[in-house]
Short mmCIF file of C-alpha atoms in Angstrom, two decimals:
data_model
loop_
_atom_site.label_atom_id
_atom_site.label_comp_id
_atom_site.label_asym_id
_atom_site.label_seq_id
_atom_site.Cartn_x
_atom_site.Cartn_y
_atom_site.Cartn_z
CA UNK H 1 -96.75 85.53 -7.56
CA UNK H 2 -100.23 87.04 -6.81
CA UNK H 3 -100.02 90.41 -6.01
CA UNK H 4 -103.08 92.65 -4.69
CA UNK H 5 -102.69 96.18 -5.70
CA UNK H 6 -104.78 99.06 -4.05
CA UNK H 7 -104.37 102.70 -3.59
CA UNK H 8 -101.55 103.85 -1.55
CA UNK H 9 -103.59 107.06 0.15
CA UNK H 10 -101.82 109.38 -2.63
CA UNK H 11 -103.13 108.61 -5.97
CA UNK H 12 -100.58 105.79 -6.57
CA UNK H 13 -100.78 101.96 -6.21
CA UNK H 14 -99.30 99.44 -3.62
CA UNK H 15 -99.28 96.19 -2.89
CA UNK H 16 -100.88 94.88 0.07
CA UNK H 17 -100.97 91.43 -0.09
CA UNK H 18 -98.66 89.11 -1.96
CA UNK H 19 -99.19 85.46 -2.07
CA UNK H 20 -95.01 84.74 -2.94
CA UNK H 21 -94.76 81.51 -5.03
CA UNK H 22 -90.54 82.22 -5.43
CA UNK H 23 -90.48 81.11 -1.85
CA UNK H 24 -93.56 80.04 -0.71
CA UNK H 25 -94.91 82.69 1.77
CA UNK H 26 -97.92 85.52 2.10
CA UNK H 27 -96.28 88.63 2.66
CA UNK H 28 -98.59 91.62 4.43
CA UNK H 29 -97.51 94.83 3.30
CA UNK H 30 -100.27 97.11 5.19
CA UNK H 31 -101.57 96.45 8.45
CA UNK H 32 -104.01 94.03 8.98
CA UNK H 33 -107.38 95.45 11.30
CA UNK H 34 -109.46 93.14 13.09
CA UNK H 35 -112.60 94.05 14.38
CA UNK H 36 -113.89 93.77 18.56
CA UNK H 37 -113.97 89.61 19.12
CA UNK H 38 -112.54 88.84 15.35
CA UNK H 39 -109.47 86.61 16.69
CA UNK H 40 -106.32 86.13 14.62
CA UNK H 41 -106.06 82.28 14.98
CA UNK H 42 -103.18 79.85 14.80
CA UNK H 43 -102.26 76.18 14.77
CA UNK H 44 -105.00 73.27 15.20
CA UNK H 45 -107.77 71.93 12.73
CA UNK H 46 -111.44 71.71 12.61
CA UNK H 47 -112.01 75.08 14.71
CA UNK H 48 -110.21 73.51 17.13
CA UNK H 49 -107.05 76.07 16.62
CA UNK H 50 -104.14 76.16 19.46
CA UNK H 51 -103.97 80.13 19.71
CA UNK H 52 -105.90 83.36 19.29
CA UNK H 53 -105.19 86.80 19.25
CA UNK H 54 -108.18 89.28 19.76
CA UNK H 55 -109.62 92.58 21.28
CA UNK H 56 -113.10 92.68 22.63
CA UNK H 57 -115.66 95.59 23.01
CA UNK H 58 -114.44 96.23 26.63
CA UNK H 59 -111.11 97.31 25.46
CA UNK H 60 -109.46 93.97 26.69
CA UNK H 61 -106.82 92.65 24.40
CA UNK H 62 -105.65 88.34 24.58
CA UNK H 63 -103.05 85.88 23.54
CA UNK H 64 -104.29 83.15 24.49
CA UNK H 65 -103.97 79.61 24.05
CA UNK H 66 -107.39 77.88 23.81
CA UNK H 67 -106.87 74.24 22.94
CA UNK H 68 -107.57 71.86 25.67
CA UNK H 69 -105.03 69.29 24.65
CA UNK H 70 -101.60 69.31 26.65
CA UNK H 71 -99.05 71.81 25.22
CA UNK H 72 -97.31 74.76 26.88
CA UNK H 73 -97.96 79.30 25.71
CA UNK H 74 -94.19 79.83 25.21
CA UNK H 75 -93.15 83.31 25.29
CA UNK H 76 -89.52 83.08 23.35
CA UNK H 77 -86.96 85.36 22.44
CA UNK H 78 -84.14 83.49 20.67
CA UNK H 79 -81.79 86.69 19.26
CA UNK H 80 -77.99 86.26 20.97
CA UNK H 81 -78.56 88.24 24.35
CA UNK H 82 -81.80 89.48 23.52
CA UNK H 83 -84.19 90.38 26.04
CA UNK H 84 -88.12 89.89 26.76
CA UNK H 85 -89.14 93.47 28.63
CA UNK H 86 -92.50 93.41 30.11
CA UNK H 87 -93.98 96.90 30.58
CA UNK H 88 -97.34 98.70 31.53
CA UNK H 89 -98.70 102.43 32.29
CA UNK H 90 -96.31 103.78 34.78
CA UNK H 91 -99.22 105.37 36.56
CA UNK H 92 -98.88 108.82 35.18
CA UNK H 93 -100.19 108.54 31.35
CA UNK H 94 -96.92 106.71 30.14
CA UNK H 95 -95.52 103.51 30.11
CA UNK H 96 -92.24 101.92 32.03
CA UNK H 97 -90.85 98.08 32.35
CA UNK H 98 -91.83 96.07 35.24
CA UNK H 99 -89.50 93.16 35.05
CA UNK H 100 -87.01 92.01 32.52
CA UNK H 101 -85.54 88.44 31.04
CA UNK H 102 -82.45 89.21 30.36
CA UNK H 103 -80.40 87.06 28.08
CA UNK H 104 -77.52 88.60 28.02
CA UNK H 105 -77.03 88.48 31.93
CA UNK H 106 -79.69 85.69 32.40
CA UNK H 107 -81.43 87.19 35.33
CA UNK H 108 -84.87 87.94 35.58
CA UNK H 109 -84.77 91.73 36.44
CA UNK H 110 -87.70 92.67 38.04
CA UNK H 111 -87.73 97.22 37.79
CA UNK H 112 -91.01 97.38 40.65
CA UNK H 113 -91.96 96.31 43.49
CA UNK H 114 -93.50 92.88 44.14
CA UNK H 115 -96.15 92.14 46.13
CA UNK H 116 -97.29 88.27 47.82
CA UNK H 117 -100.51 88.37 48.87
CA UNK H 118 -101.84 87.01 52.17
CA UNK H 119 -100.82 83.15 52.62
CA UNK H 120 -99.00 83.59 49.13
CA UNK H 121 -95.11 82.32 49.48
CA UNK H 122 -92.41 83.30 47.74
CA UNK H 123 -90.16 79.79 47.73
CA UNK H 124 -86.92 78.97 46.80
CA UNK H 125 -85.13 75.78 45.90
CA UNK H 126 -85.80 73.03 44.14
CA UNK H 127 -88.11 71.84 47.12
CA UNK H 128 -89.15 74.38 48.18
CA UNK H 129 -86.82 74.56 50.87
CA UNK H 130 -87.10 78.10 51.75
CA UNK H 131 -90.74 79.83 51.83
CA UNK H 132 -91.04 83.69 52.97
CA UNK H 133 -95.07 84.63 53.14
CA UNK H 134 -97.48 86.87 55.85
CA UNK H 135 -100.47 84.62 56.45
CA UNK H 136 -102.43 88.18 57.24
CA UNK H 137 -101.78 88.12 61.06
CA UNK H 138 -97.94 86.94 61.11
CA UNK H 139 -94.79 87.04 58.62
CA UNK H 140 -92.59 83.62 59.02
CA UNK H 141 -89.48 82.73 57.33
CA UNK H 142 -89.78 78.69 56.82
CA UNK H 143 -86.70 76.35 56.31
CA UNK H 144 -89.01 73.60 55.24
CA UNK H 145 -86.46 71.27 53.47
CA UNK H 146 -83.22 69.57 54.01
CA UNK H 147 -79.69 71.12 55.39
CA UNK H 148 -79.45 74.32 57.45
CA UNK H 149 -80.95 77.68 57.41
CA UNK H 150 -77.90 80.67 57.79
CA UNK H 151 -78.41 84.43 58.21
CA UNK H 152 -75.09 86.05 56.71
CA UNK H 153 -73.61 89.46 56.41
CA UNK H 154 -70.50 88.93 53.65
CA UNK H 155 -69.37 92.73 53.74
CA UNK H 156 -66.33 93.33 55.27
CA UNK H 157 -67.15 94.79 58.54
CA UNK H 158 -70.44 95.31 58.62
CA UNK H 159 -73.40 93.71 61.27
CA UNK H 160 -76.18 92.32 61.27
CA UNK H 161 -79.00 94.29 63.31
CA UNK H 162 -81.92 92.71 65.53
CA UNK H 163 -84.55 95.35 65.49
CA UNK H 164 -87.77 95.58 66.89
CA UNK H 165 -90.43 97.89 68.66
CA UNK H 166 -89.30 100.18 71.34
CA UNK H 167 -92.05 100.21 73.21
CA UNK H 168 -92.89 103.66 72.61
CA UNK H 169 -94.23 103.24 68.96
CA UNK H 170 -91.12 103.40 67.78
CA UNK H 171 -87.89 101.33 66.55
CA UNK H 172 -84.77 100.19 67.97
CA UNK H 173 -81.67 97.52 68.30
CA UNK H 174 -81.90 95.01 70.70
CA UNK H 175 -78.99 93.25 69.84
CA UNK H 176 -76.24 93.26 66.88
CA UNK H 177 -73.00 90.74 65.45
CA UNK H 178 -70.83 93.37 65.20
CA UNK H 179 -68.57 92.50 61.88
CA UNK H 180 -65.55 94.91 62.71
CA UNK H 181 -65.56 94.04 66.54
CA UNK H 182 -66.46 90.17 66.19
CA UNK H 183 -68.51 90.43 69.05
CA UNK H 184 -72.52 90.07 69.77
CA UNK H 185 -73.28 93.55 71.35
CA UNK H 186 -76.62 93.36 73.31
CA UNK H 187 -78.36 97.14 73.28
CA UNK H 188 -81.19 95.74 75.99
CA UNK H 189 -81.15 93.10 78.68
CA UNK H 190 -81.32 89.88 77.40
CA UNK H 191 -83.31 87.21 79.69
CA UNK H 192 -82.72 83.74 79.85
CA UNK H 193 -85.57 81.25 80.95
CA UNK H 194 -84.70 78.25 83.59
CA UNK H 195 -82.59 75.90 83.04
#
């Protein structure tokens, strides 16, 4: 091996760099410090590398990947039900988790509220069949694909509620399925065009 020695802070020595040649490998001992824009760089040749790591003067920190040639920034944890938590200030000085991988469960778990933007749709399916989105003056529900579109209540004995503006700024039912009755109760008068 090659071993660089320096002091450990304390009057001793350490090593902080060993270039293995048992089994091939550099091993870091110490942290490594890069400087604002000095990128950590993987993969590639010629300066043409596939990934960077850095922190600029702004206080910004990347992954990214910066070759132009086709390949995919794969985020991958591969320990036996092992998760991948993303998390961020939770608005008071600390930090929380936003949404979860789980691999234990497989579901994405998702800890905060998301938010579509205007004429941005949530869709489901492998079509697309199903879009939900507010296109800034209206909200739509869209069955845009093949077979049909159902509205279900599977709890024993519960309804399903048709709500909408009273009239008087406020909220109420206009008409419900009633689960436990099995019957369509109608709160307000229900009008029924010609023909």
């Amino acid at each position: 091996d090659i071993i660089f020695d320096c002091d450990d802070g304390s009057g001793g020595l350490t090593a902080y760099l060993t270039l293995d040649g048992g089994v091939g490998t550099i091993d870091v001992a110490k942290n490594m410090f890069f400087g604002d824009s000095v990128n950590a760089v993987f993969g590639g040749a010629n300066n043409a590398w596939e990934l960077e790591i850095y922190a600029n003067v702004s206080n910004d920190a990347y992954i990214k990947k910066t070759a132009t040639s086709a390949g995919d920034l794969i985020i991958q944890n591969a320990s036996t039900d092992g998760d991948i938590a993303f998390s961020s200030d939770d608005g008071s000085g600390g930090t929380t988790t936003y949404f979860t991988i789980d691999g234990g469960d497989t579901e994405v778990l998702f800890s905060k509220n998301i938010v579509c933007l205007d004429n941005v749709k949530a869709k489901f399916g492998g079509g697309n069949d199903l879009q939900l989105y507010h296109d800034s003056s209206n909200s739509y529900i869209d069955q845009t694909g093949t077979g049909d579109l159902y509205i279900r209540q599977t709890v024993d004995d519960k309804d399903i509620s048709f709500q909408c503006d009273d009239g008087s700024g406020g909220v109420t039912e206009y008409f419900r399925l009633d689960g436990s009755g099995t019957v369509t109760y109608f709160s307000k008068h229900a009008q029924f065009a010609d023909d």
